[in-house]
């Protein structure tokens, strides 16, 4: 009995110690895998500058939003790494603190796309764009326009994300000379894409599996995943169609109710530091948000890597977060009801 | 008082079940409440009272998803039964211990691997360049890969394999209860082995067959990851649609309506099956 009591006491001590040590750390919510490793680059520099350790909690984009909503006044994390339009949902539900820009001096040098409205800061950008297996498609094949995806030769070859139809909806709207807000006028065009679609992928992992195995030799693919696969030796070409590629922005926001406001601001400031931006973009093969960041010529020449205002102007399709966040659920519902079954 | 004396542990043993039931009822009540709330695009908060979520359900796609869920569950239960029965039979009747051991390992081991792992394995087997297609091509039975992934057949194959261990356990229990004397008596009276099997063994194991069928059917009605991964968004079951609406679109009120319908459909199907089972057993008893 005595042993049991001592054991329980030790266990209670262990639990009691954990929260106090956690208080010394900045808790950052992020995605797992490669994304967490990328966030680790920021964390390393942050710890070097402040002496404060960073602890990550990981999960999917929407799972983490759901958790933040449940936790509301008692946030699990101090900083959240998410996609900018999902960041808008955090913001609209008062889950993000208003940023104090005087504490983020590096924000002054960002491309306009980096400014996400005062509650979150864009850290890097990537594109969702057509990509294909060069060994499984005819020689000379190129997706120089999104229209190619509708071609009869594409029948049963295309993979699209099931969690986010925004890219194909936005591209279809622009292709038809409309704005994404007029998407309802291009639903016929979208339905005409059905024969091309072989499967919908549910995550980065299944996206990579589908193109690696050749199940969907053509995909609307997250550029970062494409470059990751190319590094692994999968023969993939990533194209930027003439209409442009749909930009996604990885953003950082500060969880409302955090007790570490200053440290959280500093974390964002570190993330926007030109040197860290360079490391981050070399790691993920993404575009920096800080105009002063100088990425290597090898990275700069890759499709979907934007390093000049002209590229942002000509090749990037950027939608504001509010429109994106409000239309995405409607697109999603329409897509589920009309395209997926 | 009388009941407590006869079954002294009845009340304490009932407590966990009651607790689970209360938590389940509370959760379902919450879901029920959500189904009457307005969805606001661009917000994770919900609005006021509305019946729109229920009117939205009146679209052909949701009827098709429900029908598909029912048919896929039925097909899974049927094929799991057909494939599991011989294994269970061999498992119970094998005379050599090592044969029984091998069968137990082969039949039950899949239970110890997760659903995702098993589904991923099936993706490798059923894919365009998977084991099935490559074997058929090597045997010159097909020239080009046949589509199995992202089809109903592919989903059923993976679900059947997933359900088989449970079906085997349930059937083996039922088969082990059959008195060999009954079969011997039938054989002594001139019945062929085939007749003994169909007229004696099968009817005597019918309770196990029916319960196995119902368990697998109900289990499959709520299948999620297998249709999600093998179906690739082309084959949707009700759980997948709930997820797509609730977690991808954040339309939690509509996801709540779909959840209630899924629950209703599962309970309704089970009720119908129970009636059919009772009728079948009555007929069997009077035959």
Coordinates of C-alpha atoms in Angstrom, one line a residue, chain B residues 130-240:
Chain B
X130 CA -0.9 -2.9 -57.7
X131 CA -0.6 -6.6 -57.1
X132 CA -3.9 -7.6 -58.6
X133 CA -3.4 -5.7 -61.9
X134 CA 0.2 -6.7 -62.2
X135 CA -0.7 -10.4 -61.6
X136 CA -3.5 -10.3 -64.1
X137 CA -1.2 -8.6 -66.7
X138 CA 1.6 -11.1 -66.0
X139 CA -0.9 -14.0 -66.6
X140 CA -1.9 -12.2 -69.9
X141 CA -5.5 -12.1 -68.7
X142 CA -5.7 -8.4 -69.2
X143 CA -3.8 -5.9 -71.5
X144 CA -4.4 -2.8 -69.5
X145 CA -5.0 -2.2 -65.8
X146 CA -8.6 -2.6 -64.7
X147 CA -10.0 0.1 -62.4
X148 CA -10.5 -1.3 -58.9
X149 CA -9.5 1.7 -56.8
X150 CA -12.2 4.4 -56.5
X151 CA -14.9 2.0 -57.3
X152 CA -17.6 0.4 -55.2
X153 CA -16.1 -3.0 -55.8
X154 CA -12.7 -1.8 -54.4
X155 CA -14.4 -0.4 -51.3
X156 CA -16.4 -3.6 -50.7
X157 CA -13.2 -5.7 -51.1
X158 CA -11.4 -3.7 -48.4
X159 CA -14.4 -3.5 -46.1
X160 CA -15.0 -7.3 -46.3
X161 CA -11.4 -8.0 -45.3
X162 CA -11.8 -5.5 -42.5
X163 CA -15.0 -7.2 -41.2
X164 CA -13.9 -10.8 -41.7
X165 CA -12.1 -11.3 -38.3
X166 CA -15.2 -10.3 -36.4
X167 CA -17.4 -12.4 -38.6
X168 CA -15.1 -15.4 -38.1
X169 CA -15.1 -15.1 -34.4
X170 CA -18.9 -14.9 -34.3
X171 CA -19.4 -17.8 -36.7
X172 CA -16.8 -19.9 -34.9
X173 CA -18.6 -19.5 -31.7
X174 CA -21.9 -20.5 -33.3
X175 CA -20.4 -23.5 -35.1
X176 CA -18.7 -24.7 -31.9
X177 CA -22.1 -25.0 -30.3
X178 CA -23.4 -27.4 -32.9
X179 CA -23.7 -30.9 -31.5
X180 CA -21.8 -33.3 -33.8
X181 CA -24.4 -36.0 -32.8
X182 CA -27.1 -34.2 -34.7
X183 CA -24.9 -34.3 -37.9
X184 CA -24.1 -37.9 -37.2
X185 CA -27.7 -38.8 -36.8
X186 CA -28.6 -37.2 -40.1
X187 CA -25.8 -39.0 -41.8
X188 CA -26.9 -42.3 -40.2
X189 CA -30.4 -41.7 -41.6
X190 CA -28.9 -41.5 -45.1
X191 CA -28.2 -37.8 -45.6
X192 CA -25.2 -37.0 -47.8
X193 CA -22.5 -34.7 -46.4
X194 CA -23.9 -32.0 -48.6
X195 CA -27.4 -32.5 -47.2
X196 CA -26.1 -32.6 -43.6
X197 CA -24.3 -29.3 -44.1
X198 CA -27.2 -27.5 -45.7
X199 CA -30.1 -29.1 -43.7
X200 CA -28.5 -29.5 -40.3
X201 CA -25.3 -27.5 -39.8
X202 CA -26.4 -24.3 -41.5
X203 CA -29.8 -24.1 -39.7
X204 CA -28.2 -24.9 -36.3
X205 CA -25.7 -22.1 -36.8
X206 CA -28.3 -19.6 -38.1
X207 CA -28.2 -17.5 -34.9
X208 CA -24.5 -16.9 -35.4
X209 CA -25.0 -16.2 -39.1
X210 CA -27.7 -13.7 -38.4
X211 CA -25.9 -12.0 -35.6
X212 CA -22.7 -11.8 -37.6
X213 CA -24.5 -10.4 -40.5
X214 CA -26.2 -7.7 -38.4
X215 CA -23.0 -6.8 -36.5
X216 CA -21.0 -6.4 -39.7
X217 CA -23.8 -4.5 -41.5
X218 CA -24.2 -2.1 -38.6
X219 CA -20.4 -1.7 -38.3
X220 CA -20.0 -1.0 -42.0
X221 CA -22.8 1.6 -42.0
X222 CA -20.5 3.9 -40.1
X223 CA -17.3 3.0 -42.1
X224 CA -15.2 6.1 -42.8
X225 CA -11.5 5.7 -43.6
X226 CA -11.8 2.8 -46.0
X227 CA -14.4 4.4 -48.3
X228 CA -12.5 7.7 -47.8
X229 CA -9.2 6.3 -49.0
X230 CA -10.3 3.5 -51.4
X231 CA -13.3 5.4 -52.7
X232 CA -11.1 8.5 -53.3
X233 CA -14.1 10.8 -53.1
X234 CA -15.8 8.9 -56.0
X235 CA -17.6 6.5 -53.6
X236 CA -19.1 8.3 -50.7
X237 CA -20.7 6.7 -47.7
X238 CA -22.7 8.8 -45.2
X239 CA -19.8 9.2 -42.7
X240 CA -17.7 10.7 -45.5

